[in-house]
Coordinates of C-alpha atoms in Angstrom, one line a residue:
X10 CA -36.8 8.4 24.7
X11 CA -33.0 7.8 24.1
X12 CA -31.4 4.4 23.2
X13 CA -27.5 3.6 23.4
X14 CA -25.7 2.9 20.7
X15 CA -22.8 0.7 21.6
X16 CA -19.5 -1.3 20.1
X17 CA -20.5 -4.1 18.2
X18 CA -18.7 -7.4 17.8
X19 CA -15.7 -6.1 15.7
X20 CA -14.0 -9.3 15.6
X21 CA -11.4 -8.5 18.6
X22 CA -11.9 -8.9 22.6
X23 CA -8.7 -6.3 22.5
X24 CA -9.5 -2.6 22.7
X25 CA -9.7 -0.3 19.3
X26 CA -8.9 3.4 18.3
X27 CA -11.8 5.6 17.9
X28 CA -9.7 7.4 14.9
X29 CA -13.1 9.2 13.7
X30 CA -16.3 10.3 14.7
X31 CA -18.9 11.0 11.5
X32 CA -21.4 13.1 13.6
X33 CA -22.5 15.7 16.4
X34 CA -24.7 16.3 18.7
X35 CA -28.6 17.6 17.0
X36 CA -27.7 15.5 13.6
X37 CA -30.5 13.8 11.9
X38 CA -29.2 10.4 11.2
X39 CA -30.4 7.5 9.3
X40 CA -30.2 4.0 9.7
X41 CA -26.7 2.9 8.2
X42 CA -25.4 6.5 8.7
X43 CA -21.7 5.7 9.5
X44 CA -21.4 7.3 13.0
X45 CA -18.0 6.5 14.0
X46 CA -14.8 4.8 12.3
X47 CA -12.9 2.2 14.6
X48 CA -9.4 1.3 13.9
X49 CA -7.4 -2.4 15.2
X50 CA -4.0 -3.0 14.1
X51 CA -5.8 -5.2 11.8
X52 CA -8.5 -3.6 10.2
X53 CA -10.5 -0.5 9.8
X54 CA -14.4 -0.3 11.1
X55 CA -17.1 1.7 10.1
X56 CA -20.1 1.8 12.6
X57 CA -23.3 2.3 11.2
X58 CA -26.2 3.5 13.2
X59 CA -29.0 0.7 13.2
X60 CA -31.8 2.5 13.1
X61 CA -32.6 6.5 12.6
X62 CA -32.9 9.2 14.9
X63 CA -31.8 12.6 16.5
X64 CA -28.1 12.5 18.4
X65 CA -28.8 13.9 21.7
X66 CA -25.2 13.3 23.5
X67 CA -21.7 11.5 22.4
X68 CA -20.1 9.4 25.0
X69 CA -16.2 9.2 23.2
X70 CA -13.7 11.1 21.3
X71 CA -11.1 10.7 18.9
X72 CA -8.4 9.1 20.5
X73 CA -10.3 6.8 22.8
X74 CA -9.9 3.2 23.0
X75 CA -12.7 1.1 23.1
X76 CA -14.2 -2.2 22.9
X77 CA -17.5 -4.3 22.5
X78 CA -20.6 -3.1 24.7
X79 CA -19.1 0.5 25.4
X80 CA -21.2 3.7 24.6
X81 CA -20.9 5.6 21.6
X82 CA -23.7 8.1 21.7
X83 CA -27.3 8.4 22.4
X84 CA -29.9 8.8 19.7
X85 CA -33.8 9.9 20.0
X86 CA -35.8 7.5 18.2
X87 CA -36.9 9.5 14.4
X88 CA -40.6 9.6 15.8
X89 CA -40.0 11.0 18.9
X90 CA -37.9 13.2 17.7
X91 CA -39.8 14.4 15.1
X92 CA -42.9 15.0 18.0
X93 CA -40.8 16.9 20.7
X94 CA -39.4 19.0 17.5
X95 CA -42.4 21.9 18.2
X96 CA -42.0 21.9 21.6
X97 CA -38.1 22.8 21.9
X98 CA -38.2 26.4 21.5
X99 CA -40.3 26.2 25.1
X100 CA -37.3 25.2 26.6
X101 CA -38.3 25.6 30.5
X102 CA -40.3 22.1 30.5
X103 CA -37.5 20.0 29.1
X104 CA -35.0 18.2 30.8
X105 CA -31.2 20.2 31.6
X106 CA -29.8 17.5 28.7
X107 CA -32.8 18.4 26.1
X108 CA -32.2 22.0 26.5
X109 CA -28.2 22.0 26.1
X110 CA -29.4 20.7 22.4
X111 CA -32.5 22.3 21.9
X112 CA -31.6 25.9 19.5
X113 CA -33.2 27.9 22.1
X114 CA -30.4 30.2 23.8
X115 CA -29.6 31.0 19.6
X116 CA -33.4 32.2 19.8
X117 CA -33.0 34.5 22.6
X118 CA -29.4 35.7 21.8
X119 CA -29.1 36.3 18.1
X120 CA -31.2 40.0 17.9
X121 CA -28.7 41.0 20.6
X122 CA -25.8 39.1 18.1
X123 CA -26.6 40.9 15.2
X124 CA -27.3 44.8 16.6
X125 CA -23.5 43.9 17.8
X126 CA -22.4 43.2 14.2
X127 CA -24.2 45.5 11.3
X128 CA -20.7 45.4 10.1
X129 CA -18.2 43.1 9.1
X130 CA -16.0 42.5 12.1
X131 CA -12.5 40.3 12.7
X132 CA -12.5 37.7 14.5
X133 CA -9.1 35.4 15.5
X134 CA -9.2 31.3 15.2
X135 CA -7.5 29.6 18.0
X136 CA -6.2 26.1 18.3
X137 CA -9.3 24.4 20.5
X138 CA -8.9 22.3 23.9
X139 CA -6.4 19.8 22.9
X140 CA -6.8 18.0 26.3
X141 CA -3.7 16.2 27.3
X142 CA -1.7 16.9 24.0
X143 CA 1.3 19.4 24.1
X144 CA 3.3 21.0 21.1
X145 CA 1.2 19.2 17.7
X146 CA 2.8 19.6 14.8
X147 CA 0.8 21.5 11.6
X148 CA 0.7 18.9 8.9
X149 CA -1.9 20.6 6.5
X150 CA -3.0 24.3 5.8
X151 CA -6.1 24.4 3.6
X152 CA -7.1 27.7 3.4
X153 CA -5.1 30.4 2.6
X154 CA -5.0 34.1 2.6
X155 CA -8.7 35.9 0.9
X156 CA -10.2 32.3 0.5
X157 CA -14.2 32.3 1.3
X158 CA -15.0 29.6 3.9
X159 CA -18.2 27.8 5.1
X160 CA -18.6 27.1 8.8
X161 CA -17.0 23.6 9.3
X162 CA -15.1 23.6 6.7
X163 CA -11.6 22.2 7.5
X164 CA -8.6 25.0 8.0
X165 CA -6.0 23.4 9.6
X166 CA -4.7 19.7 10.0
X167 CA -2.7 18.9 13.5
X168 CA -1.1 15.8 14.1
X169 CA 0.2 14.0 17.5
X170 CA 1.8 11.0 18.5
X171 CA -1.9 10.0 19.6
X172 CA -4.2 11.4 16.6
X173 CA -4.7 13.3 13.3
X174 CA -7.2 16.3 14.1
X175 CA -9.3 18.6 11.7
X176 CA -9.3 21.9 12.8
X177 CA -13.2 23.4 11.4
X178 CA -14.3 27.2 10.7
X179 CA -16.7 28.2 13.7
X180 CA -18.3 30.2 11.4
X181 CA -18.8 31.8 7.7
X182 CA -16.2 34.1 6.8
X183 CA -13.8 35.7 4.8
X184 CA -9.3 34.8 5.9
X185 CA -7.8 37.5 6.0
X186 CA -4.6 36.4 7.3
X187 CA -2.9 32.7 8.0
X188 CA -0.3 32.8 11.3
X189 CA 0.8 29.1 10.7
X190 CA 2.4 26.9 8.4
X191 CA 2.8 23.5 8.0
X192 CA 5.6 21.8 10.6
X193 CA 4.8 24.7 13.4
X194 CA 4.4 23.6 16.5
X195 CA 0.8 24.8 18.2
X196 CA -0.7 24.6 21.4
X197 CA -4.1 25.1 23.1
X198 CA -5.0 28.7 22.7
X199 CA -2.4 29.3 19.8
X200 CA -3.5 31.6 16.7
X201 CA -4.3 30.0 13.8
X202 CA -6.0 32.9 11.3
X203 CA -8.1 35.9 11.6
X204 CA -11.2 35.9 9.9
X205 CA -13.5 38.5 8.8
X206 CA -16.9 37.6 9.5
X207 CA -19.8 39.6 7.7
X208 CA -22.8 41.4 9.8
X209 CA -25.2 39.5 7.5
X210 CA -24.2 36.0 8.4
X211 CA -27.3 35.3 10.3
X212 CA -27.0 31.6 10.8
X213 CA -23.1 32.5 11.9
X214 CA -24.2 35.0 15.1
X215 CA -27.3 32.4 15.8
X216 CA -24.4 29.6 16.2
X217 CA -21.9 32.0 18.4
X218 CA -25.2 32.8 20.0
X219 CA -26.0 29.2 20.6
X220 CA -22.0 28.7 22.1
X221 CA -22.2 31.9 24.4
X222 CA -25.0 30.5 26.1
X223 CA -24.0 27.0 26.2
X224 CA -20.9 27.8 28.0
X225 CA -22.4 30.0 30.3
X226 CA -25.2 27.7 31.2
X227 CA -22.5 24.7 31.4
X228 CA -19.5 23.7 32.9
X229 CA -16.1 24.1 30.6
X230 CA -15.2 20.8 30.3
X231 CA -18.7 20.1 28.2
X232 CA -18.1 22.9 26.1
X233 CA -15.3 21.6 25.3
X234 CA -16.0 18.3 24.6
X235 CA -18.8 19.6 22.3
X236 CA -15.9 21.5 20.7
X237 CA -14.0 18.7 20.3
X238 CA -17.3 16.5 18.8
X239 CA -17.1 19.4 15.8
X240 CA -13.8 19.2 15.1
X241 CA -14.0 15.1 14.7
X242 CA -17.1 15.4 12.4
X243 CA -15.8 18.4 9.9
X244 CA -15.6 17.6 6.4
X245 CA -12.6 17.6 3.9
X246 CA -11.6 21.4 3.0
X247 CA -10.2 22.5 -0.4
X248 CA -6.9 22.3 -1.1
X249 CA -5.1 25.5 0.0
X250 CA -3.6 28.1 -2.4
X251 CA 0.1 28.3 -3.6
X252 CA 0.9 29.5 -0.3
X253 CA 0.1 25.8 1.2
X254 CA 0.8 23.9 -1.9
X255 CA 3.7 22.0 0.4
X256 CA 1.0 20.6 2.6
X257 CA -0.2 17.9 0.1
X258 CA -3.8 18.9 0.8
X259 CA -6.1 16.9 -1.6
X260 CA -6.4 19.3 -4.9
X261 CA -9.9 19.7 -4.4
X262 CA -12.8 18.8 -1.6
X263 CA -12.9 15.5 -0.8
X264 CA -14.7 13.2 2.0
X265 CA -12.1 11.3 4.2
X266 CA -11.2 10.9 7.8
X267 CA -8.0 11.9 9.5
X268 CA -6.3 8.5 9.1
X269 CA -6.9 8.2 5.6
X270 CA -5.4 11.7 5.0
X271 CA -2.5 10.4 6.9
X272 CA -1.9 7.4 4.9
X273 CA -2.1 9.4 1.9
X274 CA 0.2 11.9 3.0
X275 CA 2.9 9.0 3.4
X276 CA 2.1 7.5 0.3
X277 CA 1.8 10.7 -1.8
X278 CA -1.3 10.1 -3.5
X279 CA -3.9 13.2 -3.9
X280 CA -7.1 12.1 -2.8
X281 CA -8.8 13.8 -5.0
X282 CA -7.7 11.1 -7.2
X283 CA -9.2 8.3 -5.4
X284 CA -12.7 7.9 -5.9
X285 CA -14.4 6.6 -2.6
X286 CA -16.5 3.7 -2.0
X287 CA -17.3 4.1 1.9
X288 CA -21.3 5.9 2.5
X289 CA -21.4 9.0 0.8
X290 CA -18.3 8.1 -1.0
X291 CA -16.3 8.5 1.9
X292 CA -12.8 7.5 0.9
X293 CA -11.9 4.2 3.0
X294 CA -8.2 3.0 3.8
X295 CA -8.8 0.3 1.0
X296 CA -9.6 3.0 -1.5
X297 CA -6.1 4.6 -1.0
X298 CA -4.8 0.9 -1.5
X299 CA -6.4 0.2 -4.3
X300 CA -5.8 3.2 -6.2
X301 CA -1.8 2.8 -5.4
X302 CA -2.4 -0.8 -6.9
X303 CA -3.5 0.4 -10.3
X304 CA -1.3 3.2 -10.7
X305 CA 1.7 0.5 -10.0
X306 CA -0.3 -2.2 -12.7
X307 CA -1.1 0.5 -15.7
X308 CA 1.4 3.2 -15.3
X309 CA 4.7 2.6 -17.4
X310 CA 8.2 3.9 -15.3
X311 CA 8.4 7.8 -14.9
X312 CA 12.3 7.5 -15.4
X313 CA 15.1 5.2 -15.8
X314 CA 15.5 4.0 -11.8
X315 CA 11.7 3.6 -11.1
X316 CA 8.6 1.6 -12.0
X317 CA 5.1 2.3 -10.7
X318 CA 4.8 5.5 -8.7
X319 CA 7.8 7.5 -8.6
X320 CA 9.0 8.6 -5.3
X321 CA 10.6 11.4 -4.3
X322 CA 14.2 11.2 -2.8
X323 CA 16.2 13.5 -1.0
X324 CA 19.2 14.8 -3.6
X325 CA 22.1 14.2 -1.2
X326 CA 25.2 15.9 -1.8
X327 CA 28.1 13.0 -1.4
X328 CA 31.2 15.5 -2.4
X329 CA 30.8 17.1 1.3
X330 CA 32.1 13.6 2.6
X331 CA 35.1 12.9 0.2
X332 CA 35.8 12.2 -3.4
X333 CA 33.2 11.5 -5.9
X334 CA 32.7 10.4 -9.3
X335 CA 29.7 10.2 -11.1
X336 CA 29.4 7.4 -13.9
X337 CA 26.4 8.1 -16.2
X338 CA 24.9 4.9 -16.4
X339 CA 24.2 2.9 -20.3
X340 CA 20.9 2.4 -22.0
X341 CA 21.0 -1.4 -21.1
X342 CA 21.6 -0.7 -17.2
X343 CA 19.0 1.9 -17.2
X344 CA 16.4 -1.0 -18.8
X345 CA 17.0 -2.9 -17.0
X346 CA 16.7 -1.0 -14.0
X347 CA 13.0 0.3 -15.1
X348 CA 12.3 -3.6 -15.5
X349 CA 13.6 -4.9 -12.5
X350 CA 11.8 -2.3 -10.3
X351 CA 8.5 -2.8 -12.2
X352 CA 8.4 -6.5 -11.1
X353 CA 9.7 -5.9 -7.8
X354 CA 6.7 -3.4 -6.9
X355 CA 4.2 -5.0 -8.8
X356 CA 5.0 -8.8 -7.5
X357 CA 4.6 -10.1 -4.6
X358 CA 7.7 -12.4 -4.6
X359 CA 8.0 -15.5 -2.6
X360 CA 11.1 -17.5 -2.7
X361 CA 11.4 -21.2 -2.2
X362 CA 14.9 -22.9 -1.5
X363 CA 15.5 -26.8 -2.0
X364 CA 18.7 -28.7 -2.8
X365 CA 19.2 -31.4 -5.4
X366 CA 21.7 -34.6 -5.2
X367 CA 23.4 -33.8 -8.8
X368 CA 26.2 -36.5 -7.6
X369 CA 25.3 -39.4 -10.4
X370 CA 24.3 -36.1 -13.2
X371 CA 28.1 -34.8 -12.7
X372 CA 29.8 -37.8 -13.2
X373 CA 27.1 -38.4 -16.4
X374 CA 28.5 -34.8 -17.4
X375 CA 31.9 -35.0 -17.1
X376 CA 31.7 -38.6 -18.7
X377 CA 30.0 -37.1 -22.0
X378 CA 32.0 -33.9 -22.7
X379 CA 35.0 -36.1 -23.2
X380 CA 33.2 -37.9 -25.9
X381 CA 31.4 -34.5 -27.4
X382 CA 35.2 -33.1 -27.3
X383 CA 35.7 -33.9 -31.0
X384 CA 32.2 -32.1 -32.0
X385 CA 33.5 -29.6 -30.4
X386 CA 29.8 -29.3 -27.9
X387 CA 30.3 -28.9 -24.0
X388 CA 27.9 -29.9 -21.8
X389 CA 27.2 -27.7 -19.1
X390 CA 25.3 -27.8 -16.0
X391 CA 22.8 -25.2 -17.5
X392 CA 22.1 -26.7 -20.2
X393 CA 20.7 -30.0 -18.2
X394 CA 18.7 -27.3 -16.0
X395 CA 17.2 -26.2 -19.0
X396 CA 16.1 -29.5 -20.2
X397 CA 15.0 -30.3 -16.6
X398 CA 12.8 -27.0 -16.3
X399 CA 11.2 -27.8 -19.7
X400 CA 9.9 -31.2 -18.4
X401 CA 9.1 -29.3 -15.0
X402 CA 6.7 -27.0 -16.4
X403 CA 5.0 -29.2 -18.9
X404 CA 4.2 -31.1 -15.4
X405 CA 3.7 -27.7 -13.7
X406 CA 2.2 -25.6 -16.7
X407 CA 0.8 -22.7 -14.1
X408 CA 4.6 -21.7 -14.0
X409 CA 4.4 -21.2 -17.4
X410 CA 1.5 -18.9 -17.8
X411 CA 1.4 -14.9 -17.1
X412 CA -1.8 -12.9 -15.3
X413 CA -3.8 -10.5 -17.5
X414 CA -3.1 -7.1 -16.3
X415 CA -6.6 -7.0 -15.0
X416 CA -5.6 -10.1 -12.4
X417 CA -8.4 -11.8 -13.4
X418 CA -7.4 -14.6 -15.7
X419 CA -4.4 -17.0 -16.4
X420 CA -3.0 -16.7 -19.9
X421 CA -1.4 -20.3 -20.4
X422 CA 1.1 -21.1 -22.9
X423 CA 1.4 -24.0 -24.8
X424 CA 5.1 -23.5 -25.8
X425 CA 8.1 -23.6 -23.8
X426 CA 10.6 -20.3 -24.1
X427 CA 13.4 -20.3 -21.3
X428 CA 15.4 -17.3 -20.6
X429 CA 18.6 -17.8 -19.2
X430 CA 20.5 -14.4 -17.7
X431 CA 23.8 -13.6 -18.3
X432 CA 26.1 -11.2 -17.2
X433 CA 28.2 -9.1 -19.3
X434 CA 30.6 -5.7 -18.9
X435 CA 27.7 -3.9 -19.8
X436 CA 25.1 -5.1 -18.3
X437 CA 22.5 -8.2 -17.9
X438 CA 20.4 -9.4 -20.4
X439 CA 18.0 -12.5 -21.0
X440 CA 18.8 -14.2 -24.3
X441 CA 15.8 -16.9 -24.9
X442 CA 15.7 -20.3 -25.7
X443 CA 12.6 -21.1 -27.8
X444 CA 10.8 -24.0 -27.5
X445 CA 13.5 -25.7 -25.0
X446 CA 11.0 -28.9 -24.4
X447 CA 11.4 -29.7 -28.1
X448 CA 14.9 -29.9 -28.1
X449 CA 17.9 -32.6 -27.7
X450 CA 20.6 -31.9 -24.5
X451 CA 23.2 -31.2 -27.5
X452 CA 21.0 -28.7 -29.5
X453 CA 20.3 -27.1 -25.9
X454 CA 24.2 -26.6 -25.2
X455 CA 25.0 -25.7 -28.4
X456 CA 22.3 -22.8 -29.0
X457 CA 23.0 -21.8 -25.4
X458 CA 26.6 -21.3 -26.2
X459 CA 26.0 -19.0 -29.6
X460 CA 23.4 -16.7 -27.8
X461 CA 26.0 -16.4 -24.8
X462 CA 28.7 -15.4 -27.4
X463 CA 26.3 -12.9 -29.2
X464 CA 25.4 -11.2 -25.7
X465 CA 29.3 -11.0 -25.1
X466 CA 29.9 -9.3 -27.8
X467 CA 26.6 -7.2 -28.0
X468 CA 25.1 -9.1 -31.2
X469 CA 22.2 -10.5 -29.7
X470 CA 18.9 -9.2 -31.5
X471 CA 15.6 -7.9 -30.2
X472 CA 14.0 -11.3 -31.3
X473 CA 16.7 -12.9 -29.5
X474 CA 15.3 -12.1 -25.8
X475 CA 11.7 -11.9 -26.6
X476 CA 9.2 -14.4 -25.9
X477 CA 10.3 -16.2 -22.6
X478 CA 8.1 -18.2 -20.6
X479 CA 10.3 -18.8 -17.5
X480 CA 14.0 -17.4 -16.8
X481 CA 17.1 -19.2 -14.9
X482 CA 19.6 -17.5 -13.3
X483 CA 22.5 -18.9 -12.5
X484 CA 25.6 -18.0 -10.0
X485 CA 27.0 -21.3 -10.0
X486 CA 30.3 -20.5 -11.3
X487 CA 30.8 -17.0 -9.3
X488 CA 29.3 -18.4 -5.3
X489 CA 26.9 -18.4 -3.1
X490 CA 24.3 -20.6 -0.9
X491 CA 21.4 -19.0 -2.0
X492 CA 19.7 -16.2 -3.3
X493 CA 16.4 -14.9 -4.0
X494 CA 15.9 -13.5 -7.9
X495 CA 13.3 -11.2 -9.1
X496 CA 10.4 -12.9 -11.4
X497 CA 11.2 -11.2 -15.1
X498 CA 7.6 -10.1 -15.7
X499 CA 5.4 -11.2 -17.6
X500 CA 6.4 -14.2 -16.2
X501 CA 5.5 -16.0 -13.2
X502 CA 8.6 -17.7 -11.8
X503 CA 12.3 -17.7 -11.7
X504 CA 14.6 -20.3 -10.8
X505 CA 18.0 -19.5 -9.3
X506 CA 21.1 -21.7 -9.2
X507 CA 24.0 -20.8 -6.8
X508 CA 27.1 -23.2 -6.7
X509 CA 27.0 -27.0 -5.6
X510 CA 28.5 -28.2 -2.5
X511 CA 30.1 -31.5 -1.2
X512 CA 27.2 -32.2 1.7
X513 CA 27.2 -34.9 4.0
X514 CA 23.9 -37.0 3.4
X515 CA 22.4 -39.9 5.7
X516 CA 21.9 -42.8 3.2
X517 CA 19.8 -44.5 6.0
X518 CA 23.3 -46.5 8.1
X519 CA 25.9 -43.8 7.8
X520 CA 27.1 -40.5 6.4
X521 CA 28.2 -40.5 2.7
X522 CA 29.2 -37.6 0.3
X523 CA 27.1 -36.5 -1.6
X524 CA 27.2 -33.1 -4.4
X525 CA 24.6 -31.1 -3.9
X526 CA 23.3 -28.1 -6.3
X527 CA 21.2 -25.1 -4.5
X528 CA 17.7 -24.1 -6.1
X529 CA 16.3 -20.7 -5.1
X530 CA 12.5 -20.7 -7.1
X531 CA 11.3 -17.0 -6.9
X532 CA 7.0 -16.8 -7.6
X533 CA 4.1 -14.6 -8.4
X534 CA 2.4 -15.5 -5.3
X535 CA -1.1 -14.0 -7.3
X536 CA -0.6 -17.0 -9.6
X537 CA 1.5 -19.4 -7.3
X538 CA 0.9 -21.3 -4.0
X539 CA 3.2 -22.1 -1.9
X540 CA 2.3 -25.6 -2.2
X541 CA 2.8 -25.7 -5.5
X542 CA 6.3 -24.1 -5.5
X543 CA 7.4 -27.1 -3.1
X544 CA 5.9 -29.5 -5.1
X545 CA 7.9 -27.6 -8.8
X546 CA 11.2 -27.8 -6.5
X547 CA 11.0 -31.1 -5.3
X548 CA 9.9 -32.2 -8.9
X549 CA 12.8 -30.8 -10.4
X550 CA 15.2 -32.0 -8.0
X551 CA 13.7 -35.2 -8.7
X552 CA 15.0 -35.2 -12.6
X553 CA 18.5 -33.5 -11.8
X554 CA 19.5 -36.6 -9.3
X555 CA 18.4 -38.8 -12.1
X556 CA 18.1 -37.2 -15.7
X557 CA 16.7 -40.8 -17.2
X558 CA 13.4 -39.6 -15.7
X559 CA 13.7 -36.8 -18.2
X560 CA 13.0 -39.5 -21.0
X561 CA 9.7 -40.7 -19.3

């Protein structure tokens, strides 16, 4: 007796994709068996069958939409259908749905198939029933010209605005020639290869056998929907010659589903890369994820503008719209470009904007550079940032830390290095200065000064810009309200200073002026809350509107 097999709960009362269906009609399936993948804009779903048994019909397609309680197949409990096993070659006591799976017509039709074919013969592939879908585009060739192929083994990938489909040889066979290429247009009926199918391919003429008498014995539109059911199930092909290398076909066989190759495509990773952890390492959405993740960790930059994967641009030729010039750019610029990108694609950066009151601090400032005048020592705004960060972070010491490459541990430091950036004709670099919570607002200002000199004038030393714990950027003196800076890994945060404003404040009766300097905190959201980076922020703003608290 056959049992439904419906939609579980999938966690959504809205419909979902059927984006692939793992078996056909006559499989042996065990319980677990992924039957069919189901696909949200949330999340992928893999369907497992929960028990084992024979598939005797499949009630969707790729392409359908579906939700919980709706059919998926039919499947013959595994004891019953290992009893009626003897009694299907019969065939004239079972019911008409037993005997359209039952191998029967094969029986009666193959000695006729193979007196027909002593020889090798030719045989053309055509694009199958594509229902409703007119003019899909070719996105994969994977076979070529002389290759050997398997029946079901994947030829062709088309794609839709609907669905990804496998395109699987109806039988064993030699190509002898490929009509289509990738970005062709096909339709129902269109050629896709001949194939030269040898006389002593037994199991081939017992299976065209099998489809002869199937279609005459039932109406088209069930042929075709068992055609269809084939073409969802097929596995992975090998990757196609040099004739379809610009397909990005995995470079060898692999086990994935139409909507993984798709995200692969767009990604360009090779899945034959990606080792897959889905049943019978079926390579899952997450595996493609994953394995972009690592490259992006481990991998150094593959040249100067890049970090991570390199991606492939489109040369475009500017000189056909005007005048160009092209400026070659210096080692330092070409750094720090591999840097910056590296941090960009491997952090996930969060930026968190506060303002501080520095009304009482600038008047302190001003007061004390008049008396430092004769030491020759200016006092900065920078330099009490510097000295505010340092007690920040001894409060905060998670933005002081770095993630092991393997994400799973903090390293935390028990020094206190802070970079500051600054911009020069050639270029910006990060000049460091070590162990900022140790030192007086005067030794900050004046070491600040020197390195700044030295990295005008191209004298700062390797030693000079290594070690940094946390960086400040600051573009105070040039504009701005805000901005949001990229985190100079392997550091966790960066804090970004943009120019103070004269801002009316309510002092609880009225409206009084008040100077206010804006703070732009960029974070390793892997290593930093969004709590936390309020909390650092409003800390910080704390000690600039009164630096006494500095002292505490």
């Amino acid at each position: 007796m056959s049992e439904k097999i419906q939609v579980p709960d999938v966690g959504s009362s809205d419909p979902v994709d059927v984006i692939e269906i793992s078996v056909k009609v006559g499989d042996t399936i065990a319980a677990e068996d992924t039957i069919v993948v189901l696909e949200s804009d949330k999340a992928t779903v893999e369907v497992p069958a929960p028990k084992a048994g024979k598939v005797t019909a499949i009630n969707v397609k790729v392409g359908d939409r579906v939700k919980e309680g709706d059919d998926l197949l039919m499947v013959e409990a595994g004891d019953e259908a290992g009893d009626s096993a003897p009694a299907e070659p019969e065939g004239k006591d079972a019911t008409p749905a037993e005997s359209q799976d039952t191998p029967e017509p094969a029986v009666e039709e193959a000695p006729a198939k193979s007196a027909s074919s002593s020889g090798s013969r030719t045989e053309t592939v055509t694009v199958p029933d594509l229902g409703d879908i007119e003019g899909a585009e070719i996105i994969e060739v994977s076979v070529a010209a002389g290759d050997a192929l398997e029946a079901e083994q994947v030829i062709a990938v088309l794609e839709s605005d609907k669905a990804s489909l496998e395109i699987p040889a109806p039988q064993a066979g030699t190509v002898e020639s490929v009509t289509i290429k990738v970005g062709d247009k096909v339709s129902t009926g269109d050629a896709l290869l001949t194939l030269t199918v040898s006389g002593e391919s037994a199991e081939s003429a017992e299976q065209e056998a099998a489809g002869s008498a199937s279609a005459a014995s039932e109406p088209q539109s069930d042929a075709t929907g068992k055609q269809e059911q084939a073409q969802q199930q097929a596995e992975p092909a090998k990757k196609a010659s040099a004739t379809s290398a610009a397909a990005s076909s995995p470079s060898k066989s692999v086990h994935a589903g139409p909507a993984v190759r798709k995200l692969a495509r767009e990604m360009g990773v090779d899945l034959a890369q990606v080792p897959g952890t889905g049943p019978k390492e079926r390579i899952l959405k997450e595996d493609v994820h994953a394995w972009v993740k690592q490259r992006l960790e481990n991998q150094p930059a593959a040249s100067a503008g890049g970090g991570g994967l390199s991606l492939d641009l489109p040369e475009i030729d500017f000189s056909q719209f005007g005048d160009i010039e092209r400026e070659e750019l210096n080692k330092l610029r070409k750094v720090s470009a591999q840097n910056l990108h590296r941090s960009w694609l491997t952090i996930p950066h969060v930026t968190q904007h506060d303002n501080a009151d520095i009304t009482d601090l600038e008047a302190f400032r001003k007061q004390q550079n008049k008396a430092l005048e004769r030491e020759g020592v200016k006092l900065t705004m920078l330099a009490f940032l510097v000295a505010a960060c340092a007690k920040a972070l001894k409060a905060f010491p998670r933005f002081n830390s770095s993630l092991e490459n393997s994400g799973e541990a903090l390293i935390h430091k028990h020094y206190i290095n802070i970079g500051i950036a600054v911009d020069t004709p050639n270029g910006l670099v990060v000049p460091v200065i070590k162990d900022a919570d140790k030192k007086t607002l005067k030794e900050i200002a004046v070491e600040m000064g020197d390195l700044a000199e030295k990295a005008r004038n191209r004298k700062l030393t390797p030693a000079d810009m290594k070690g940094g714990t946390f960086s400040i950027s600051s573009l105070g003196g040039i504009g701005g309200t805000a901005f949001s800076p990229i985190v100079n890994w392997p550091e966790v945060a960066i804090l970004g200073v943009s120019r103070s404003d004269m801002q009316p404040v309510w002092d609880g009766s009225q409206f009084v002026p008040r100077l206010t300097l804006p703070l732009s905190l960029s974070y390793d959201h892997r290593v930093i809350d969004g709590a936390d980076a309020a909390r650092f922020t409003s800390y910080l703003s704390q000690l600039l509107s009164d630096m006494r608290r500095v002292l505490l």
